Amino acid sequence: MRHPCAVPRSEPEGTRQIHRQLYKHQSRSLPGTTEQGEHMTHERTASNQAALGASLQDLLAPTLELATWFLSREDELPEPELREPQAMRARLDAGLGDSGHEAAEAMEKMRAILGQTPSSSSWRFLNQLFGGRVGMASAAEMLAVLPNSSMYTLKAAGAQVLVENEVLGRMCSKVGFGSGEGSFVPGGSSANLVALLMARDRAAPGIRDSGSAGSTLIAYTSVEAHYSIPKNAGIIGLGRKNVRLVEADTEGCMIPAALEAAIEADLAAGNKPFFVNATAGTTVRGAFDPIRAIAGVAGKHGLWLHVDGALGGSMALSAEHRHLVDGSELADSFAWNPHKMMGIPLQASVILVARRGSLSASLDETADYLFQADVDEWNPGHRSVQCGRRNDAFKLWAAWYHLGDSGWDARIGRQMALARTAAAMIAVDPELELLEQPQSINVCFVVRGRSSEDVCDLLDHDGIIKIGHGQVRGRRGIRLVCVNPDLDKTTLKKILDEIKLAGRSLAVEGKKP
Amino acid sequence: MRHPCAVPRSEPEGTRQIHRQLYKHQSRSLPGTTEQGEHMTHERTASNQAALGASLQDLLAPTLELATWFLSREDELPEPELREPQAMRARLDAGLGDSGHEAAEAMEKMRAILGQTPSSSSWRFLNQLFGGRVGMASAAEMLAVLPNSSMYTLKAAGAQVLVENEVLGRMCSKVGFGSGEGSFVPGGSSANLVALLMARDRAAPGIRDSGSAGSTLIAYTSVEAHYSIPKNAGIIGLGRKNVRLVEADTEGCMIPAALEAAIEADLAAGNKPFFVNATAGTTVRGAFDPIRAIAGVAGKHGLWLHVDGALGGSMALSAEHRHLVDGSELADSFAWNPHKMMGIPLQASVILVARRGSLSASLDETADYLFQADVDEWNPGHRSVQCGRRNDAFKLWAAWYHLGDSGWDARIGRQMALARTAAAMIAVDPELELLEQPQSINVCFVVRGRSSEDVCDLLDHDGIIKIGHGQVRGRRGIRLVCVNPDLDKTTLKKILDEIKLAGRSLAVEGKKP
């Protein structure tokens, strides 16, 4: 059953350790009795190995060894030549077939794959709106694999429901939803979808049962908002064209007067405005829409106000920066992704609502084979877009219990300070041009005379840095998101040096700037 | 910072071990320089502990210790008195506040919480359609926490995209979608939602952009189908009332002639039939709709055929039982939850489509700040309902690589044999009544003269067994789902003995049967 494996094994000690640990398991195997359903045993014998595989008990030690190995080298990105999928496929040779592979061999293949997986906690990983980790959250996430809870009922999930309610209650209080509630959802897009859905069902209560009919419902968001707002309008049957992209000011923040004008134009046209999304932390520029002013407009017209705080909702945890989400207590719903600024492993997203009952009004469904015990407060399945739902709360609770509110406050401060430091370094560098003073943790700039896209692609394909680009006032800039608080001035300097080097290489290579 | 903790610590050795391991970390702490953004270091010094917390490197060994402890006692359910949420809240004392807690203290609180969390791999956990684990999948899931990949692009997720494509390709081939594709989704409900959405957008291409208008779209499913079918019709704007619940036969399988009649009635009424859901493994009875016959009806009328194989899709892996999903290659889409019969940790759900392009036609959205490199085949974000998306593929790949197709085949055989064994034991027991021969792994029965609901509630509240109940031909029975292949005849006997004992206690206590 030896499988050819072309990937060089850089850690023979690790391999031997795994073999040693699993040898115990192999040698314990006995023929056993195997008549199905008759004499099965909990032992992984040779004959039931096919159906059950190695036990987790036997795999825990090698798993720890692999984890330690991964952490020791996570600042390395995948090898550049494996940036080409076909080459990677040939090298990894991870195809599935009729026969399986011994546990030790499978663990070694996992090592090879992990070795070609970028770590989002590396200082080289700056590609997204998340990066770095809170160790306690990662530890809790690893432990949550063991009970493998589904979070629909107290009966099934036990104390994890208590943990989830604790975390949701704390988040509600931070955004000013003192009597609100919430639900974990599988991402910020889903959080925004649930908000749009609740608003739809409030504005047109007949749609949930009878489908759309009558007037055209109109949603508003800024031109700088996340793509999930129109995407979700397409999904829930409102139509992407019925999302108005309201003008933003030069800072990238929605202009309340432009919102008001758009609403009035729709009213005049016989449409029915129903929903406004204010973004707290836009995807490219990290800009914050003025929630309080927008709430005034939304309130005047009776519109549902949602705050997309997927990125910047965490500002609610910072005494110094809370003003960026000022007015959030006036909203009807609030999306917040702890997997971004709070460093919680994916997925960790919540939708919070100001009024209890809003979630179940749009999401609850009778299912007497599921909800069989306990009061609804302890059966979160009534408020969930999913049925079976993994436990995303334990890791967030663990990080919060360890760090406390004060730890989050310090973390946000550190991220914001890092962005100011990066902006200052860029501003004084003659090779670089800062496109704007950062409004939060996103720092956008260009290498003078070079295409930001080319710079980012070169850094990616050479296996140096993962970083992306976006539009700022019509110019395409490199987007450095200072979300990983493990960065420091030294790593920032290394990052900027690598970016400048890539820019110079492009010139040397004669590519068009 | 010592926090009062009322939970008795049953494992002082473990506690001391954690302290010993973390002591190293604490004593290494140095004052350090801390001007934010200026001289931060990767060391967790005393002064940046608040913002960063303990490192995962330092927490790995105590995490392993906690995991080993959990596995050693996972056959115990939470203490019965903690079945009451307020009592559990008081005992666990896991509230969040301004101050944090030392790492060792947080780990001990995690132990207390895990001790009150039912393990879905215990023989006592029979509450849901999942249970037990494939150790290799759990190990891979723990390791996937480290890179913490988001699966939208090859640039961000590296080799994990290859792993995901490998698994999806294998699943497509098993259901007969040779030129199909797929996407991981956050649960079976979401898989069914995406199917309904794709069907809607094919039947009425204008809805995604312009919203609903014109004729009423009608979906069909059986009366025994999962609640997510009407729930999703409510979400995507079609209306729950526009889902027809087609009659099932005495076995719980949709009657194709009844489907045909329902379609014709809708056509006569001027409605527009567009979607049929065939269930492969119903929630309560584990029944399989006749896919091939239903495909004939759907094809005749040009309807999208979806198979909800959340529970029973895994039958595609069994040579002996594949006939239960015969005709799946005629479907347009197929939902399949590897977290059920395949023993993969939650969440693990996929939506498969017969034709490439179906997913992106309903889900792709332009976002030039996200999709910046590589061809679309390697950027799964174009086919995903989510934006950021956790890695659910690695664990499934790892289990499959270890077990092979042949291992899955053996696993399914073992689960089916277990159900037959349980049914035979119930059939000959004078205290029990088998409500029907199991069609797959769900075995439904009653304790003669007792309310199934009362029996299940008693077993739950006394901390003996987690098991649920459901309707079979108008009678409420106990539903024993033989999804955990670690069960054997001995544990089945223990389970039935406990159920009978509960039934007898109810009589003794004079509760109404």
PDB file of N, CA and C in Angstrom, chain A residues 40 50 83 94 97-98 101 109 117 120 128 133 146-148 152 155 160 200 208-209 231 234-235 240-241 346 368 372 374 384 397 401-402 405-407 466-467 469 476 488, chain B residues 40 50 83 94 97-98 101 117 120 128 133 146-148 152 155 160 200 208-209 227 231 234-235 240-241 346 368 372 374 384 397 401-402 405-407 466-467 469 476 488:
ATOM      1  N   MET A  40     -19.232  -6.428  16.530  1.00  0.00           N
ATOM      2  CA  MET A  40     -18.325  -5.300  16.335  1.00  0.00           C
ATOM      3  C   MET A  40     -17.728  -4.892  17.676  1.00  0.00           C
ATOM      4  N   ALA A  50     -10.961  -0.705   7.667  1.00  0.00           N
ATOM      5  CA  ALA A  50     -11.492  -0.125   6.429  1.00  0.00           C
ATOM      6  C   ALA A  50     -12.696   0.754   6.709  1.00  0.00           C
ATOM      7  N   ARG A  83       2.693  27.631  -7.533  1.00  0.00           N
ATOM      8  CA  ARG A  83       1.635  28.603  -7.748  1.00  0.00           C
ATOM      9  C   ARG A  83       0.807  28.214  -8.977  1.00  0.00           C
ATOM     10  N   ALA A  94      -2.282  13.905  -4.550  1.00  0.00           N
ATOM     11  CA  ALA A  94      -3.222  13.692  -3.444  1.00  0.00           C
ATOM     12  C   ALA A  94      -4.557  13.144  -3.934  1.00  0.00           C
ATOM     13  N   GLY A  97      -8.852   7.390  -4.441  1.00  0.00           N
ATOM     14  CA  GLY A  97      -9.104   6.192  -5.222  1.00  0.00           C
ATOM     15  C   GLY A  97      -9.818   5.132  -4.417  1.00  0.00           C
ATOM     16  N   ASP A  98      -9.890   3.943  -4.979  1.00  0.00           N
ATOM     17  CA  ASP A  98     -10.624   2.875  -4.321  1.00  0.00           C
ATOM     18  C   ASP A  98      -9.951   2.453  -3.013  1.00  0.00           C
ATOM     19  N   HIS A 101      -5.092   4.579   2.470  1.00  0.00           N
ATOM     20  CA  HIS A 101      -3.668   4.623   2.807  1.00  0.00           C
ATOM     21  C   HIS A 101      -3.529   4.509   4.314  1.00  0.00           C
ATOM     22  N   LYS A 109       0.986  12.897   4.006  1.00  0.00           N
ATOM     23  CA  LYS A 109       0.399  13.626   2.873  1.00  0.00           C
ATOM     24  C   LYS A 109      -0.230  14.928   3.361  1.00  0.00           C
ATOM     25  N   THR A 117       0.198  25.349   1.841  1.00  0.00           N
ATOM     26  CA  THR A 117      -0.967  26.162   2.185  1.00  0.00           C
ATOM     27  C   THR A 117      -0.487  27.435   2.876  1.00  0.00           C
ATOM     28  N   SER A 120      -2.509  32.238   7.137  1.00  0.00           N
ATOM     29  CA  SER A 120      -3.016  33.614   7.240  1.00  0.00           C
ATOM     30  C   SER A 120      -2.480  34.307   8.496  1.00  0.00           C
ATOM     31  N   GLN A 128      -6.059  39.782   2.806  1.00  0.00           N
ATOM     32  CA  GLN A 128      -7.483  39.849   3.113  1.00  0.00           C
ATOM     33  C   GLN A 128      -7.708  40.801   4.276  1.00  0.00           C
ATOM     34  N   ARG A 133      -3.698  35.613  14.655  1.00  0.00           N
ATOM     35  CA  ARG A 133      -4.634  34.790  15.437  1.00  0.00           C
ATOM     36  C   ARG A 133      -4.536  35.137  16.914  1.00  0.00           C
ATOM     37  N   LEU A 146     -13.955  18.063  19.045  1.00  0.00           N
ATOM     38  CA  LEU A 146     -14.182  16.798  19.754  1.00  0.00           C
ATOM     39  C   LEU A 146     -15.659  16.546  20.050  1.00  0.00           C
ATOM     40  N   PRO A 147     -16.359  17.442  20.762  1.00  0.00           N
ATOM     41  CA  PRO A 147     -17.797  17.177  20.957  1.00  0.00           C
ATOM     42  C   PRO A 147     -18.570  17.299  19.650  1.00  0.00           C
ATOM     43  N   ASN A 148     -18.068  18.101  18.699  1.00  0.00           N
ATOM     44  CA  ASN A 148     -18.706  18.249  17.390  1.00  0.00           C
ATOM     45  C   ASN A 148     -20.200  18.528  17.547  1.00  0.00           C
ATOM     46  N   TYR A 152     -28.402  23.634  17.249  1.00  0.00           N
ATOM     47  CA  TYR A 152     -29.827  23.992  17.149  1.00  0.00           C
ATOM     48  C   TYR A 152     -30.550  23.966  18.482  1.00  0.00           C
ATOM     49  N   LYS A 155     -30.583  20.616  24.105  1.00  0.00           N
ATOM     50  CA  LYS A 155     -30.488  19.173  24.284  1.00  0.00           C
ATOM     51  C   LYS A 155     -29.262  18.616  23.568  1.00  0.00           C
ATOM     52  N   GLN A 160     -22.627  24.576  25.393  1.00  0.00           N
ATOM     53  CA  GLN A 160     -22.204  25.441  24.285  1.00  0.00           C
ATOM     54  C   GLN A 160     -23.275  26.481  23.949  1.00  0.00           C
ATOM     55  N   ARG A 200     -37.096  42.948   4.468  1.00  0.00           N
ATOM     56  CA  ARG A 200     -38.094  42.620   3.444  1.00  0.00           C
ATOM     57  C   ARG A 200     -39.380  42.129   4.084  1.00  0.00           C
ATOM     58  N   ARG A 208     -42.971  36.220   2.381  1.00  0.00           N
ATOM     59  CA  ARG A 208     -42.449  34.946   2.887  1.00  0.00           C
ATOM     60  C   ARG A 208     -43.391  33.795   2.555  1.00  0.00           C
ATOM     61  N   ASP A 209     -44.677  34.045   2.660  1.00  0.00           N
ATOM     62  CA  ASP A 209     -45.626  32.964   2.381  1.00  0.00           C
ATOM     63  C   ASP A 209     -46.085  32.900   0.932  1.00  0.00           C
ATOM     64  N   LYS A 231     -25.635  41.135  -4.339  1.00  0.00           N
ATOM     65  CA  LYS A 231     -25.729  39.668  -4.492  1.00  0.00           C
ATOM     66  C   LYS A 231     -26.920  39.122  -3.714  1.00  0.00           C
ATOM     67  N   GLY A 234     -30.250  39.797  -5.178  1.00  0.00           N
ATOM     68  CA  GLY A 234     -30.519  38.816  -6.235  1.00  0.00           C
ATOM     69  C   GLY A 234     -31.017  37.506  -5.654  1.00  0.00           C
ATOM     70  N   ILE A 235     -30.420  37.071  -4.542  1.00  0.00           N
ATOM     71  CA  ILE A 235     -30.796  35.786  -3.946  1.00  0.00           C
ATOM     72  C   ILE A 235     -32.210  35.827  -3.376  1.00  0.00           C
ATOM     73  N   ARG A 240     -31.156  42.630  -8.187  1.00  0.00           N
ATOM     74  CA  ARG A 240     -29.946  43.427  -7.954  1.00  0.00           C
ATOM     75  C   ARG A 240     -30.095  44.866  -8.417  1.00  0.00           C
ATOM     76  N   LYS A 241     -30.952  45.066  -9.458  1.00  0.00           N
ATOM     77  CA  LYS A 241     -31.138  46.433  -9.969  1.00  0.00           C
ATOM     78  C   LYS A 241     -31.894  47.313  -8.986  1.00  0.00           C
ATOM     79  N   LEU A 346     -11.798  31.419  11.110  1.00  0.00           N
ATOM     80  CA  LEU A 346     -12.998  31.334  10.272  1.00  0.00           C
ATOM     81  C   LEU A 346     -13.784  30.084  10.644  1.00  0.00           C
ATOM     82  N   ASP A 368     -41.136  19.513  14.215  1.00  0.00           N
ATOM     83  CA  ASP A 368     -41.286  18.868  15.528  1.00  0.00           C
ATOM     84  C   ASP A 368     -40.345  17.687  15.699  1.00  0.00           C
ATOM     85  N   GLN A 372     -37.603  19.665  20.403  1.00  0.00           N
ATOM     86  CA  GLN A 372     -38.405  18.744  21.216  1.00  0.00           C
ATOM     87  C   GLN A 372     -38.319  19.014  22.694  1.00  0.00           C
ATOM     88  N   ASP A 374     -37.190  22.128  25.933  1.00  0.00           N
ATOM     89  CA  ASP A 374     -36.640  23.406  26.378  1.00  0.00           C
ATOM     90  C   ASP A 374     -37.319  24.608  25.702  1.00  0.00           C
ATOM     91  N   SER A 384     -31.907  30.723  13.346  1.00  0.00           N
ATOM     92  CA  SER A 384     -30.748  30.458  12.499  1.00  0.00           C
ATOM     93  C   SER A 384     -31.147  30.250  11.051  1.00  0.00           C
ATOM     94  N   TRP A 397     -15.787  32.884  22.624  1.00  0.00           N
ATOM     95  CA  TRP A 397     -15.913  32.979  24.075  1.00  0.00           C
ATOM     96  C   TRP A 397     -14.546  32.810  24.737  1.00  0.00           C
ATOM     97  N   TYR A 401     -12.856  35.492  27.126  1.00  0.00           N
ATOM     98  CA  TYR A 401     -12.643  35.183  28.541  1.00  0.00           C
ATOM     99  C   TYR A 401     -11.176  35.413  28.902  1.00  0.00           C
ATOM    100  N   HIS A 402     -10.287  35.070  28.003  1.00  0.00           N
ATOM    101  CA  HIS A 402      -8.846  35.231  28.238  1.00  0.00           C
ATOM    102  C   HIS A 402      -8.433  36.705  28.181  1.00  0.00           C
ATOM    103  N   ASP A 405     -12.689  42.505  27.872  1.00  0.00           N
ATOM    104  CA  ASP A 405     -12.957  43.713  27.082  1.00  0.00           C
ATOM    105  C   ASP A 405     -11.690  44.550  26.933  1.00  0.00           C
ATOM    106  N   SER A 406     -10.918  44.597  28.010  1.00  0.00           N
ATOM    107  CA  SER A 406      -9.731  45.460  27.997  1.00  0.00           C
ATOM    108  C   SER A 406      -8.694  44.956  27.001  1.00  0.00           C
ATOM    109  N   GLY A 407      -8.628  43.639  26.828  1.00  0.00           N
ATOM    110  CA  GLY A 407      -7.710  43.085  25.836  1.00  0.00           C
ATOM    111  C   GLY A 407      -8.122  43.442  24.421  1.00  0.00           C
ATOM    112  N   LYS A 466       1.588  37.907   0.032  1.00  0.00           N
ATOM    113  CA  LYS A 466       0.220  37.896  -0.490  1.00  0.00           C
ATOM    114  C   LYS A 466      -0.417  39.223  -0.128  1.00  0.00           C
ATOM    115  N   ILE A 467      -0.677  40.037  -1.133  1.00  0.00           N
ATOM    116  CA  ILE A 467      -1.296  41.341  -0.868  1.00  0.00           C
ATOM    117  C   ILE A 467      -2.151  41.716  -2.071  1.00  0.00           C
ATOM    118  N   HIS A 469      -5.082  44.630  -4.129  1.00  0.00           N
ATOM    119  CA  HIS A 469      -5.169  46.016  -4.597  1.00  0.00           C
ATOM    120  C   HIS A 469      -6.627  46.406  -4.784  1.00  0.00           C
ATOM    121  N   ARG A 476      -5.803  52.818  -8.800  1.00  0.00           N
ATOM    122  CA  ARG A 476      -5.654  51.487  -8.226  1.00  0.00           C
ATOM    123  C   ARG A 476      -4.429  51.443  -7.324  1.00  0.00           C
ATOM    124  N   ASP A 488       4.973  44.420  13.433  1.00  0.00           N
ATOM    125  CA  ASP A 488       5.584  45.531  14.154  1.00  0.00           C
ATOM    126  C   ASP A 488       6.337  46.390  13.135  1.00  0.00           C
TER     127      ASP A 488
ATOM    128  N   MET B  40       6.999  46.855  18.719  1.00  0.00           N
ATOM    129  CA  MET B  40       6.305  45.630  19.099  1.00  0.00           C
ATOM    130  C   MET B  40       7.195  44.435  18.740  1.00  0.00           C
ATOM    131  N   ALA B  50      -2.213  41.771  27.052  1.00  0.00           N
ATOM    132  CA  ALA B  50      -3.611  42.188  26.976  1.00  0.00           C
ATOM    133  C   ALA B  50      -4.103  42.178  25.533  1.00  0.00           C
ATOM    134  N   ARG B  83     -29.046  20.310  33.240  1.00  0.00           N
ATOM    135  CA  ARG B  83     -29.964  20.347  32.100  1.00  0.00           C
ATOM    136  C   ARG B  83     -30.824  21.610  32.172  1.00  0.00           C
ATOM    137  N   ALA B  94     -19.263  31.488  33.559  1.00  0.00           N
ATOM    138  CA  ALA B  94     -18.401  31.739  32.394  1.00  0.00           C
ATOM    139  C   ALA B  94     -18.660  33.104  31.781  1.00  0.00           C
ATOM    140  N   GLY B  97     -16.268  39.850  30.973  1.00  0.00           N
ATOM    141  CA  GLY B  97     -16.212  41.151  31.628  1.00  0.00           C
ATOM    142  C   GLY B  97     -15.065  41.990  31.126  1.00  0.00           C
ATOM    143  N   ASP B  98     -14.816  43.073  31.813  1.00  0.00           N
ATOM    144  CA  ASP B  98     -13.767  43.984  31.376  1.00  0.00           C
ATOM    145  C   ASP B  98     -12.386  43.336  31.467  1.00  0.00           C
ATOM    146  N   HIS B 101      -8.585  36.734  31.931  1.00  0.00           N
ATOM    147  CA  HIS B 101      -8.135  35.711  32.874  1.00  0.00           C
ATOM    148  C   HIS B 101      -6.855  35.098  32.333  1.00  0.00           C
ATOM    149  N   THR B 117     -20.678  19.476  27.889  1.00  0.00           N
ATOM    150  CA  THR B 117     -21.067  19.473  26.475  1.00  0.00           C
ATOM    151  C   THR B 117     -21.209  18.029  26.015  1.00  0.00           C
ATOM    152  N   SER B 120     -21.024  14.167  20.502  1.00  0.00           N
ATOM    153  CA  SER B 120     -21.839  13.477  19.496  1.00  0.00           C
ATOM    154  C   SER B 120     -21.186  12.165  19.064  1.00  0.00           C
ATOM    155  N   GLN B 128     -29.461  12.877  16.626  1.00  0.00           N
ATOM    156  CA  GLN B 128     -29.483  13.546  15.333  1.00  0.00           C
ATOM    157  C   GLN B 128     -29.156  12.550  14.223  1.00  0.00           C
ATOM    158  N   ARG B 133     -17.300   9.492  14.713  1.00  0.00           N
ATOM    159  CA  ARG B 133     -16.332  10.296  13.965  1.00  0.00           C
ATOM    160  C   ARG B 133     -15.370   9.386  13.216  1.00  0.00           C
ATOM    161  N   LEU B 146      -4.925  25.915  11.800  1.00  0.00           N
ATOM    162  CA  LEU B 146      -3.644  26.628  11.812  1.00  0.00           C
ATOM    163  C   LEU B 146      -3.480  27.561  10.616  1.00  0.00           C
ATOM    164  N   PRO B 147      -3.553  27.071   9.378  1.00  0.00           N
ATOM    165  CA  PRO B 147      -3.461  28.036   8.265  1.00  0.00           C
ATOM    166  C   PRO B 147      -4.685  28.947   8.206  1.00  0.00           C
ATOM    167  N   ASN B 148      -5.835  28.489   8.711  1.00  0.00           N
ATOM    168  CA  ASN B 148      -7.051  29.298   8.750  1.00  0.00           C
ATOM    169  C   ASN B 148      -7.310  29.921   7.375  1.00  0.00           C
ATOM    170  N   TYR B 152     -11.834  31.451  -1.041  1.00  0.00           N
ATOM    171  CA  TYR B 152     -12.341  32.093  -2.264  1.00  0.00           C
ATOM    172  C   TYR B 152     -11.381  32.008  -3.435  1.00  0.00           C
ATOM    173  N   LYS B 155      -4.950  32.059  -4.689  1.00  0.00           N
ATOM    174  CA  LYS B 155      -3.936  32.921  -4.099  1.00  0.00           C
ATOM    175  C   LYS B 155      -3.989  32.858  -2.573  1.00  0.00           C
ATOM    176  N   GLN B 160      -5.092  24.021  -0.627  1.00  0.00           N
ATOM    177  CA  GLN B 160      -6.424  23.627  -0.139  1.00  0.00           C
ATOM    178  C   GLN B 160      -7.476  23.682  -1.254  1.00  0.00           C
ATOM    179  N   ARG B 200     -34.712  28.535  -9.918  1.00  0.00           N
ATOM    180  CA  ARG B 200     -35.473  29.782 -10.101  1.00  0.00           C
ATOM    181  C   ARG B 200     -34.866  30.625 -11.215  1.00  0.00           C
ATOM    182  N   ARG B 208     -33.226  37.546 -10.822  1.00  0.00           N
ATOM    183  CA  ARG B 208     -31.984  37.902 -10.118  1.00  0.00           C
ATOM    184  C   ARG B 208     -31.693  39.392 -10.249  1.00  0.00           C
ATOM    185  N   ASP B 209     -31.961  39.945 -11.422  1.00  0.00           N
ATOM    186  CA  ASP B 209     -31.669  41.372 -11.602  1.00  0.00           C
ATOM    187  C   ASP B 209     -32.842  42.277 -11.268  1.00  0.00           C
ATOM    188  N   TYR B 227     -37.690  20.403   6.443  1.00  0.00           N
ATOM    189  CA  TYR B 227     -38.351  21.703   6.544  1.00  0.00           C
ATOM    190  C   TYR B 227     -37.639  22.805   5.780  1.00  0.00           C
ATOM    191  N   LYS B 231     -38.865  26.552   3.915  1.00  0.00           N
ATOM    192  CA  LYS B 231     -38.120  27.674   4.508  1.00  0.00           C
ATOM    193  C   LYS B 231     -37.350  28.446   3.431  1.00  0.00           C
ATOM    194  N   GLY B 234     -39.420  30.565   1.203  1.00  0.00           N
ATOM    195  CA  GLY B 234     -39.695  31.834   1.872  1.00  0.00           C
ATOM    196  C   GLY B 234     -38.530  32.802   1.746  1.00  0.00           C
ATOM    197  N   ILE B 235     -37.316  32.296   1.887  1.00  0.00           N
ATOM    198  CA  ILE B 235     -36.140  33.167   1.843  1.00  0.00           C
ATOM    199  C   ILE B 235     -35.936  33.755   0.453  1.00  0.00           C
ATOM    200  N   ARG B 240     -43.625  30.385   0.725  1.00  0.00           N
ATOM    201  CA  ARG B 240     -43.743  29.019   1.236  1.00  0.00           C
ATOM    202  C   ARG B 240     -44.989  28.307   0.734  1.00  0.00           C
ATOM    203  N   LYS B 241     -46.039  29.115   0.477  1.00  0.00           N
ATOM    204  CA  LYS B 241     -47.286  28.483   0.009  1.00  0.00           C
ATOM    205  C   LYS B 241     -47.144  27.914  -1.395  1.00  0.00           C
ATOM    206  N   LEU B 346     -18.812  18.658  11.687  1.00  0.00           N
ATOM    207  CA  LEU B 346     -19.608  19.775  11.171  1.00  0.00           C
ATOM    208  C   LEU B 346     -18.700  20.965  10.899  1.00  0.00           C
ATOM    209  N   ASP B 368     -13.672  43.180  -7.992  1.00  0.00           N
ATOM    210  CA  ASP B 368     -12.281  43.185  -8.460  1.00  0.00           C
ATOM    211  C   ASP B 368     -11.299  43.352  -7.307  1.00  0.00           C
ATOM    212  N   GLN B 372      -8.349  38.430  -8.123  1.00  0.00           N
ATOM    213  CA  GLN B 372      -7.285  39.213  -8.757  1.00  0.00           C
ATOM    214  C   GLN B 372      -6.263  38.362  -9.477  1.00  0.00           C
ATOM    215  N   ASP B 374      -5.405  34.197 -11.347  1.00  0.00           N
ATOM    216  CA  ASP B 374      -5.737  32.811 -11.626  1.00  0.00           C
ATOM    217  C   ASP B 374      -7.096  32.657 -12.342  1.00  0.00           C
ATOM    218  N   SER B 384     -19.657  30.247  -4.911  1.00  0.00           N
ATOM    219  CA  SER B 384     -19.990  30.077  -3.500  1.00  0.00           C
ATOM    220  C   SER B 384     -21.066  31.054  -3.066  1.00  0.00           C
ATOM    221  N   TRP B 397     -11.217  15.324   2.662  1.00  0.00           N
ATOM    222  CA  TRP B 397     -10.150  14.738   1.850  1.00  0.00           C
ATOM    223  C   TRP B 397      -9.317  13.758   2.694  1.00  0.00           C
ATOM    224  N   TYR B 401      -8.773   9.923   1.815  1.00  0.00           N
ATOM    225  CA  TYR B 401      -7.440   9.431   1.463  1.00  0.00           C
ATOM    226  C   TYR B 401      -7.068   8.245   2.356  1.00  0.00           C
ATOM    227  N   HIS B 402      -7.462   8.338   3.623  1.00  0.00           N
ATOM    228  CA  HIS B 402      -7.151   7.273   4.580  1.00  0.00           C
ATOM    229  C   HIS B 402      -8.003   6.025   4.319  1.00  0.00           C
ATOM    230  N   ASP B 405     -12.345   4.683  -1.264  1.00  0.00           N
ATOM    231  CA  ASP B 405     -13.733   4.341  -1.596  1.00  0.00           C
ATOM    232  C   ASP B 405     -14.159   3.066  -0.875  1.00  0.00           C
ATOM    233  N   SER B 406     -13.232   2.120  -0.787  1.00  0.00           N
ATOM    234  CA  SER B 406     -13.580   0.823  -0.197  1.00  0.00           C
ATOM    235  C   SER B 406     -13.899   0.960   1.294  1.00  0.00           C
ATOM    236  N   GLY B 407     -13.241   1.900   1.954  1.00  0.00           N
ATOM    237  CA  GLY B 407     -13.538   2.140   3.365  1.00  0.00           C
ATOM    238  C   GLY B 407     -14.934   2.712   3.547  1.00  0.00           C
ATOM    239  N   LYS B 466     -29.374  10.742  24.693  1.00  0.00           N
ATOM    240  CA  LYS B 466     -29.985  11.785  23.862  1.00  0.00           C
ATOM    241  C   LYS B 466     -30.596  11.089  22.651  1.00  0.00           C
ATOM    242  N   ILE B 467     -31.901  11.105  22.567  1.00  0.00           N
ATOM    243  CA  ILE B 467     -32.573  10.471  21.430  1.00  0.00           C
ATOM    244  C   ILE B 467     -33.868  11.222  21.165  1.00  0.00           C
ATOM    245  N   HIS B 469     -37.665  11.815  18.609  1.00  0.00           N
ATOM    246  CA  HIS B 469     -38.876  11.103  18.190  1.00  0.00           C
ATOM    247  C   HIS B 469     -39.477  11.774  16.961  1.00  0.00           C
ATOM    248  N   ARG B 476     -46.347   8.519  16.855  1.00  0.00           N
ATOM    249  CA  ARG B 476     -45.066   9.109  17.263  1.00  0.00           C
ATOM    250  C   ARG B 476     -44.153   8.033  17.828  1.00  0.00           C
ATOM    251  N   ASP B 488     -22.166  -1.253  18.522  1.00  0.00           N
ATOM    252  CA  ASP B 488     -22.176  -2.688  18.228  1.00  0.00           C
ATOM    253  C   ASP B 488     -23.378  -3.310  18.934  1.00  0.00           C
TER     254      ASP B 488
END
